[in-house]
mmCIF file with all atom_site columns, C-alpha atoms in Angstrom:
data_model
loop_
_atom_site.group_PDB
_atom_site.id
_atom_site.type_symbol
_atom_site.label_atom_id
_atom_site.label_alt_id
_atom_site.label_comp_id
_atom_site.label_asym_id
_atom_site.label_entity_id
_atom_site.label_seq_id
_atom_site.pdbx_PDB_ins_code
_atom_site.Cartn_x
_atom_site.Cartn_y
_atom_site.Cartn_z
_atom_site.occupancy
_atom_site.B_iso_or_equiv
_atom_site.pdbx_formal_charge
_atom_site.auth_seq_id
_atom_site.auth_comp_id
_atom_site.auth_asym_id
_atom_site.auth_atom_id
_atom_site.pdbx_PDB_model_num
ATOM 1   C CA . UNK A 1 1   ? 23.648 -42.185 -30.135 1.00 0.00 ? 8   UNK A CA 1
ATOM 2   C CA . UNK A 1 2   ? 21.144 -42.058 -27.202 1.00 0.00 ? 9   UNK A CA 1
ATOM 3   C CA . UNK A 1 3   ? 19.991 -38.584 -27.907 1.00 0.00 ? 10  UNK A CA 1
ATOM 4   C CA . UNK A 1 4   ? 18.741 -39.531 -31.313 1.00 0.00 ? 11  UNK A CA 1
ATOM 5   C CA . UNK A 1 5   ? 17.179 -42.920 -31.408 1.00 0.00 ? 12  UNK A CA 1
ATOM 6   C CA . UNK A 1 6   ? 17.013 -45.055 -34.516 1.00 0.00 ? 13  UNK A CA 1
ATOM 7   C CA . UNK A 1 7   ? 13.464 -46.199 -34.017 1.00 0.00 ? 14  UNK A CA 1
ATOM 8   C CA . UNK A 1 8   ? 10.808 -43.252 -33.986 1.00 0.00 ? 15  UNK A CA 1
ATOM 9   C CA . UNK A 1 9   ? 8.706  -45.218 -31.230 1.00 0.00 ? 16  UNK A CA 1
ATOM 10  C CA . UNK A 1 10  ? 11.842 -45.200 -28.802 1.00 0.00 ? 17  UNK A CA 1
ATOM 11  C CA . UNK A 1 11  ? 11.613 -41.265 -28.951 1.00 0.00 ? 18  UNK A CA 1
ATOM 12  C CA . UNK A 1 12  ? 7.697  -41.265 -27.988 1.00 0.00 ? 19  UNK A CA 1
ATOM 13  C CA . UNK A 1 13  ? 8.104  -43.844 -25.192 1.00 0.00 ? 20  UNK A CA 1
ATOM 14  C CA . UNK A 1 14  ? 7.658  -41.802 -21.736 1.00 0.00 ? 21  UNK A CA 1
ATOM 15  C CA . UNK A 1 15  ? 10.375 -42.277 -19.213 1.00 0.00 ? 22  UNK A CA 1
ATOM 16  C CA . UNK A 1 16  ? 9.471  -43.972 -16.059 1.00 0.00 ? 23  UNK A CA 1
ATOM 17  C CA . UNK A 1 17  ? 10.054 -42.273 -12.904 1.00 0.00 ? 24  UNK A CA 1
ATOM 18  C CA . UNK A 1 18  ? 9.640  -43.739 -9.306  1.00 0.00 ? 25  UNK A CA 1
ATOM 19  C CA . UNK A 1 19  ? 7.584  -42.177 -6.810  1.00 0.00 ? 26  UNK A CA 1
ATOM 20  C CA . UNK A 1 20  ? 10.493 -41.382 -4.830  1.00 0.00 ? 27  UNK A CA 1
ATOM 21  C CA . UNK A 1 21  ? 12.194 -39.738 -7.709  1.00 0.00 ? 28  UNK A CA 1
ATOM 22  C CA . UNK A 1 22  ? 8.986  -37.495 -8.180  1.00 0.00 ? 29  UNK A CA 1
ATOM 23  C CA . UNK A 1 23  ? 9.075  -36.584 -4.445  1.00 0.00 ? 30  UNK A CA 1
ATOM 24  C CA . UNK A 1 24  ? 12.687 -35.555 -4.403  1.00 0.00 ? 31  UNK A CA 1
ATOM 25  C CA . UNK A 1 25  ? 12.268 -33.625 -7.446  1.00 0.00 ? 32  UNK A CA 1
ATOM 26  C CA . UNK A 1 26  ? 9.246  -31.591 -6.251  1.00 0.00 ? 33  UNK A CA 1
ATOM 27  C CA . UNK A 1 27  ? 11.123 -31.282 -2.795  1.00 0.00 ? 34  UNK A CA 1
ATOM 28  C CA . UNK A 1 28  ? 14.242 -29.593 -4.608  1.00 0.00 ? 35  UNK A CA 1
ATOM 29  C CA . UNK A 1 29  ? 12.004 -27.240 -6.320  1.00 0.00 ? 36  UNK A CA 1
ATOM 30  C CA . UNK A 1 30  ? 10.100 -26.170 -3.346  1.00 0.00 ? 37  UNK A CA 1
ATOM 31  C CA . UNK A 1 31  ? 13.380 -25.536 -1.614  1.00 0.00 ? 38  UNK A CA 1
ATOM 32  C CA . UNK A 1 32  ? 14.422 -23.280 -4.515  1.00 0.00 ? 39  UNK A CA 1
ATOM 33  C CA . UNK A 1 33  ? 11.156 -21.468 -4.586  1.00 0.00 ? 40  UNK A CA 1
ATOM 34  C CA . UNK A 1 34  ? 11.484 -20.777 -0.955  1.00 0.00 ? 41  UNK A CA 1
ATOM 35  C CA . UNK A 1 35  ? 14.782 -19.498 -1.229  1.00 0.00 ? 42  UNK A CA 1
ATOM 36  C CA . UNK A 1 36  ? 13.704 -17.176 -4.120  1.00 0.00 ? 43  UNK A CA 1
ATOM 37  C CA . UNK A 1 37  ? 10.651 -16.008 -1.968  1.00 0.00 ? 44  UNK A CA 1
ATOM 38  C CA . UNK A 1 38  ? 13.040 -15.013 0.622   1.00 0.00 ? 45  UNK A CA 1
ATOM 39  C CA . UNK A 1 39  ? 15.578 -13.211 -1.455  1.00 0.00 ? 46  UNK A CA 1
ATOM 40  C CA . UNK A 1 40  ? 12.967 -11.250 -3.439  1.00 0.00 ? 47  UNK A CA 1
ATOM 41  C CA . UNK A 1 41  ? 10.585 -10.388 -0.271  1.00 0.00 ? 48  UNK A CA 1
ATOM 42  C CA . UNK A 1 42  ? 9.400  -6.998  -0.968  1.00 0.00 ? 49  UNK A CA 1
ATOM 43  C CA . UNK A 1 43  ? 10.098 -5.920  2.485   1.00 0.00 ? 50  UNK A CA 1
ATOM 44  C CA . UNK A 1 44  ? 13.942 -6.516  1.963   1.00 0.00 ? 51  UNK A CA 1
ATOM 45  C CA . UNK A 1 45  ? 13.893 -4.781  -0.982  1.00 0.00 ? 52  UNK A CA 1
ATOM 46  C CA . UNK A 1 46  ? 11.856 -1.662  0.008   1.00 0.00 ? 53  UNK A CA 1
ATOM 47  C CA . UNK A 1 47  ? 13.763 -1.617  3.454   1.00 0.00 ? 54  UNK A CA 1
ATOM 48  C CA . UNK A 1 48  ? 17.107 -1.737  1.748   1.00 0.00 ? 55  UNK A CA 1
ATOM 49  C CA . UNK A 1 49  ? 16.319 1.170   -0.733  1.00 0.00 ? 56  UNK A CA 1
ATOM 50  C CA . UNK A 1 50  ? 14.950 3.488   2.179   1.00 0.00 ? 57  UNK A CA 1
ATOM 51  C CA . UNK A 1 51  ? 18.032 2.678   4.140   1.00 0.00 ? 58  UNK A CA 1
ATOM 52  C CA . UNK A 1 52  ? 20.364 3.583   1.217   1.00 0.00 ? 59  UNK A CA 1
ATOM 53  C CA . UNK A 1 53  ? 18.298 6.645   0.237   1.00 0.00 ? 60  UNK A CA 1
ATOM 54  C CA . UNK A 1 54  ? 17.874 7.721   3.788   1.00 0.00 ? 61  UNK A CA 1
ATOM 55  C CA . UNK A 1 55  ? 21.691 7.718   4.360   1.00 0.00 ? 62  UNK A CA 1
ATOM 56  C CA . UNK A 1 56  ? 22.399 9.806   1.253   1.00 0.00 ? 63  UNK A CA 1
ATOM 57  C CA . UNK A 1 57  ? 19.527 12.455  2.060   1.00 0.00 ? 64  UNK A CA 1
ATOM 58  C CA . UNK A 1 58  ? 20.776 12.458  5.662   1.00 0.00 ? 65  UNK A CA 1
ATOM 59  C CA . UNK A 1 59  ? 24.279 13.014  4.801   1.00 0.00 ? 66  UNK A CA 1
ATOM 60  C CA . UNK A 1 60  ? 23.033 15.605  2.537   1.00 0.00 ? 67  UNK A CA 1
ATOM 61  C CA . UNK A 1 61  ? 20.982 17.266  5.360   1.00 0.00 ? 68  UNK A CA 1
ATOM 62  C CA . UNK A 1 62  ? 23.883 17.421  7.391   1.00 0.00 ? 69  UNK A CA 1
ATOM 63  C CA . UNK A 1 63  ? 26.007 19.274  4.937   1.00 0.00 ? 70  UNK A CA 1
ATOM 64  C CA . UNK A 1 64  ? 23.304 21.504  3.794   1.00 0.00 ? 71  UNK A CA 1
ATOM 65  C CA . UNK A 1 65  ? 24.043 25.376  3.786   1.00 0.00 ? 72  UNK A CA 1
ATOM 66  C CA . UNK A 1 66  ? 22.389 27.931  5.712   1.00 0.00 ? 73  UNK A CA 1
ATOM 67  C CA . UNK A 1 67  ? 21.008 29.398  2.240   1.00 0.00 ? 74  UNK A CA 1
ATOM 68  C CA . UNK A 1 68  ? 19.453 25.687  1.601   1.00 0.00 ? 75  UNK A CA 1
ATOM 69  C CA . UNK A 1 69  ? 17.716 25.808  5.056   1.00 0.00 ? 76  UNK A CA 1
ATOM 70  C CA . UNK A 1 70  ? 16.519 29.332  4.496   1.00 0.00 ? 77  UNK A CA 1
ATOM 71  C CA . UNK A 1 71  ? 15.020 28.288  1.430   1.00 0.00 ? 78  UNK A CA 1
ATOM 72  C CA . UNK A 1 72  ? 12.927 25.507  3.275   1.00 0.00 ? 79  UNK A CA 1
ATOM 73  C CA . UNK A 1 73  ? 11.671 28.154  5.745   1.00 0.00 ? 80  UNK A CA 1
ATOM 74  C CA . UNK A 1 74  ? 14.427 27.407  8.598   1.00 0.00 ? 81  UNK A CA 1
ATOM 75  C CA . UNK A 1 75  ? 13.782 23.871  8.324   1.00 0.00 ? 82  UNK A CA 1
ATOM 76  C CA . UNK A 1 76  ? 16.514 21.279  7.495   1.00 0.00 ? 83  UNK A CA 1
ATOM 77  C CA . UNK A 1 77  ? 14.092 19.442  5.437   1.00 0.00 ? 84  UNK A CA 1
ATOM 78  C CA . UNK A 1 78  ? 16.768 17.125  3.801   1.00 0.00 ? 85  UNK A CA 1
ATOM 79  C CA . UNK A 1 79  ? 18.056 15.942  7.394   1.00 0.00 ? 86  UNK A CA 1
ATOM 80  C CA . UNK A 1 80  ? 14.513 15.317  8.681   1.00 0.00 ? 87  UNK A CA 1
ATOM 81  C CA . UNK A 1 81  ? 13.337 13.359  5.752   1.00 0.00 ? 88  UNK A CA 1
ATOM 82  C CA . UNK A 1 82  ? 16.769 11.204  5.537   1.00 0.00 ? 89  UNK A CA 1
ATOM 83  C CA . UNK A 1 83  ? 16.011 10.399  9.276   1.00 0.00 ? 90  UNK A CA 1
ATOM 84  C CA . UNK A 1 84  ? 12.451 9.386   8.366   1.00 0.00 ? 91  UNK A CA 1
ATOM 85  C CA . UNK A 1 85  ? 13.533 7.254   5.377   1.00 0.00 ? 92  UNK A CA 1
ATOM 86  C CA . UNK A 1 86  ? 16.195 5.474   7.735   1.00 0.00 ? 93  UNK A CA 1
ATOM 87  C CA . UNK A 1 87  ? 13.431 4.876   10.280  1.00 0.00 ? 94  UNK A CA 1
ATOM 88  C CA . UNK A 1 88  ? 11.251 3.409   7.792   1.00 0.00 ? 95  UNK A CA 1
ATOM 89  C CA . UNK A 1 89  ? 13.717 1.314   6.116   1.00 0.00 ? 96  UNK A CA 1
ATOM 90  C CA . UNK A 1 90  ? 14.919 0.035   9.330   1.00 0.00 ? 97  UNK A CA 1
ATOM 91  C CA . UNK A 1 91  ? 11.440 -0.928  10.264  1.00 0.00 ? 98  UNK A CA 1
ATOM 92  C CA . UNK A 1 92  ? 10.928 -2.976  7.174   1.00 0.00 ? 99  UNK A CA 1
ATOM 93  C CA . UNK A 1 93  ? 14.288 -4.738  7.732   1.00 0.00 ? 100 UNK A CA 1
ATOM 94  C CA . UNK A 1 94  ? 13.368 -5.515  11.487  1.00 0.00 ? 101 UNK A CA 1
ATOM 95  C CA . UNK A 1 95  ? 10.001 -6.793  10.197  1.00 0.00 ? 102 UNK A CA 1
ATOM 96  C CA . UNK A 1 96  ? 11.509 -8.935  7.836   1.00 0.00 ? 103 UNK A CA 1
ATOM 97  C CA . UNK A 1 97  ? 13.854 -10.299 10.426  1.00 0.00 ? 104 UNK A CA 1
ATOM 98  C CA . UNK A 1 98  ? 11.230 -10.749 13.135  1.00 0.00 ? 105 UNK A CA 1
ATOM 99  C CA . UNK A 1 99  ? 8.621  -12.221 10.908  1.00 0.00 ? 106 UNK A CA 1
ATOM 100 C CA . UNK A 1 100 ? 10.147 -14.111 7.947   1.00 0.00 ? 107 UNK A CA 1
ATOM 101 C CA . UNK A 1 101 ? 8.579  -15.613 5.159   1.00 0.00 ? 108 UNK A CA 1
ATOM 102 C CA . UNK A 1 102 ? 7.036  -18.925 6.084   1.00 0.00 ? 109 UNK A CA 1
ATOM 103 C CA . UNK A 1 103 ? 7.888  -22.084 4.255   1.00 0.00 ? 110 UNK A CA 1
ATOM 104 C CA . UNK A 1 104 ? 5.560  -23.491 1.703   1.00 0.00 ? 111 UNK A CA 1
ATOM 105 C CA . UNK A 1 105 ? 3.011  -26.045 2.741   1.00 0.00 ? 112 UNK A CA 1
ATOM 106 C CA . UNK A 1 106 ? 3.654  -29.373 1.110   1.00 0.00 ? 113 UNK A CA 1
ATOM 107 C CA . UNK A 1 107 ? 1.265  -30.296 -1.562  1.00 0.00 ? 114 UNK A CA 1
ATOM 108 C CA . UNK A 1 108 ? -1.942 -31.851 -0.231  1.00 0.00 ? 115 UNK A CA 1
ATOM 109 C CA . UNK A 1 109 ? -1.786 -34.851 -2.912  1.00 0.00 ? 116 UNK A CA 1
ATOM 110 C CA . UNK A 1 110 ? 1.683  -36.093 -2.132  1.00 0.00 ? 117 UNK A CA 1
ATOM 111 C CA . UNK A 1 111 ? 2.801  -37.833 0.855   1.00 0.00 ? 118 UNK A CA 1
ATOM 112 C CA . UNK A 1 112 ? 5.790  -36.608 3.049   1.00 0.00 ? 119 UNK A CA 1
ATOM 113 C CA . UNK A 1 113 ? 9.031  -38.318 2.331   1.00 0.00 ? 120 UNK A CA 1
ATOM 114 C CA . UNK A 1 114 ? 10.112 -40.690 5.059   1.00 0.00 ? 121 UNK A CA 1
ATOM 115 C CA . UNK A 1 115 ? 13.732 -41.634 5.098   1.00 0.00 ? 122 UNK A CA 1
#
Protein backbone atom coordinates (compact mmCIF):
# COMPACT_ATOMS: atom_id res chain seq x y z
CA UNK A 1 0.00 0.00 0.00
CA UNK A 2 2.93 2.32 0.57
CA UNK A 3 4.11 1.74 -2.99
CA UNK A 4 0.96 3.26 -4.48
CA UNK A 5 -0.20 6.23 -2.42
CA UNK A 6 -3.86 7.12 -2.60
CA UNK A 7 -3.09 10.82 -2.99
CA UNK A 8 -1.04 11.95 -5.99
CA UNK A 9 0.62 14.74 -3.98
CA UNK A 10 2.14 12.09 -1.71
CA UNK A 11 3.85 10.54 -4.72
CA UNK A 12 5.43 13.89 -5.67
CA UNK A 13 6.65 14.74 -2.17
CA UNK A 14 10.46 14.36 -2.04
CA UNK A 15 11.98 12.13 0.59
CA UNK A 16 14.13 13.92 3.13
CA UNK A 17 17.60 12.59 3.78
CA UNK A 18 19.86 13.72 6.54
CA UNK A 19 23.37 14.88 5.74
CA UNK A 20 24.69 11.77 7.49
CA UNK A 21 22.64 9.53 5.15
CA UNK A 22 23.97 11.32 2.09
CA UNK A 23 27.59 11.12 3.32
CA UNK A 24 27.21 7.41 4.09
CA UNK A 25 25.77 6.74 0.63
CA UNK A 26 28.55 8.74 -1.06
CA UNK A 27 31.16 6.85 0.96
CA UNK A 28 29.68 3.49 -0.06
CA UNK A 29 29.63 4.48 -3.74
CA UNK A 30 33.24 5.70 -3.57
CA UNK A 31 34.30 2.39 -2.04
CA UNK A 32 32.54 0.44 -4.80
CA UNK A 33 34.10 2.70 -7.44
CA UNK A 34 37.60 2.25 -6.03
CA UNK A 35 37.13 -1.52 -5.93
CA UNK A 36 35.96 -1.56 -9.54
CA UNK A 37 38.91 0.60 -10.57
CA UNK A 38 41.34 -1.82 -8.96
CA UNK A 39 39.69 -4.88 -10.47
CA UNK A 40 39.58 -3.46 -13.99
CA UNK A 41 43.01 -1.82 -13.91
CA UNK A 42 44.46 -2.28 -17.40
CA UNK A 43 47.82 -3.34 -15.97
CA UNK A 44 46.14 -6.37 -14.39
CA UNK A 45 44.35 -7.32 -17.60
CA UNK A 46 47.34 -6.78 -19.91
CA UNK A 47 49.78 -8.45 -17.51
CA UNK A 48 47.52 -11.44 -16.99
CA UNK A 49 46.98 -11.95 -20.71
CA UNK A 50 50.68 -11.66 -21.50
CA UNK A 51 51.54 -14.19 -18.79
CA UNK A 52 48.93 -16.68 -20.03
CA UNK A 53 49.91 -16.31 -23.69
CA UNK A 54 53.59 -16.30 -22.74
CA UNK A 55 53.23 -19.65 -21.00
CA UNK A 56 51.43 -21.12 -24.02
CA UNK A 57 53.98 -19.82 -26.53
CA UNK A 58 56.94 -20.84 -24.33
CA UNK A 59 55.60 -24.39 -24.03
CA UNK A 60 55.13 -24.43 -27.81
CA UNK A 61 58.72 -23.24 -28.23
CA UNK A 62 60.06 -25.93 -25.93
CA UNK A 63 58.21 -28.65 -27.82
CA UNK A 64 58.94 -27.32 -31.33
CA UNK A 65 60.40 -29.77 -33.81
CA UNK A 66 63.68 -29.17 -35.60
CA UNK A 67 61.73 -28.59 -38.83
CA UNK A 68 59.85 -25.67 -37.22
CA UNK A 69 63.12 -24.20 -35.96
CA UNK A 70 64.72 -24.59 -39.39
CA UNK A 71 61.74 -22.82 -40.95
CA UNK A 72 62.61 -19.75 -38.79
CA UNK A 73 66.24 -19.81 -40.02
CA UNK A 74 67.51 -21.72 -36.99
CA UNK A 75 65.95 -19.45 -34.35
CA UNK A 76 63.48 -20.93 -31.90
CA UNK A 77 61.15 -17.96 -32.34
CA UNK A 78 58.33 -19.41 -30.23
CA UNK A 79 60.62 -19.91 -27.25
CA UNK A 80 62.10 -16.40 -27.39
CA UNK A 81 58.75 -14.74 -28.03
CA UNK A 82 57.16 -16.70 -25.17
CA UNK A 83 59.91 -15.68 -22.76
CA UNK A 84 59.57 -12.04 -23.83
CA UNK A 85 55.80 -12.20 -23.32
CA UNK A 86 56.27 -13.74 -19.89
CA UNK A 87 58.72 -11.01 -18.88
CA UNK A 88 56.39 -8.28 -20.12
CA UNK A 89 53.42 -9.80 -18.27
CA UNK A 90 55.42 -10.11 -15.05
CA UNK A 91 56.55 -6.49 -15.49
CA UNK A 92 52.93 -5.28 -15.71
CA UNK A 93 51.87 -7.34 -12.68
CA UNK A 94 54.88 -6.16 -10.64
CA UNK A 95 54.10 -2.57 -11.63
CA UNK A 96 50.54 -3.06 -10.42
CA UNK A 97 51.77 -4.50 -7.12
CA UNK A 98 54.42 -1.82 -6.52
CA UNK A 99 52.28 1.17 -7.59
CA UNK A 100 48.62 0.31 -6.86
CA UNK A 101 45.77 2.51 -7.98
CA UNK A 102 45.45 5.38 -5.48
CA UNK A 103 42.11 5.74 -3.70
CA UNK A 104 39.91 8.55 -5.02
CA UNK A 105 40.08 11.89 -3.27
CA UNK A 106 36.95 12.97 -1.37
CA UNK A 107 34.78 15.53 -3.18
CA UNK A 108 35.64 19.13 -2.29
CA UNK A 109 32.06 20.15 -1.50
CA UNK A 110 31.36 17.53 1.17
CA UNK A 111 32.91 17.59 4.64
CA UNK A 112 34.58 14.41 5.82
CA UNK A 113 32.49 12.20 8.07
CA UNK A 114 33.47 12.16 11.75
CA UNK A 115 32.41 9.35 14.00
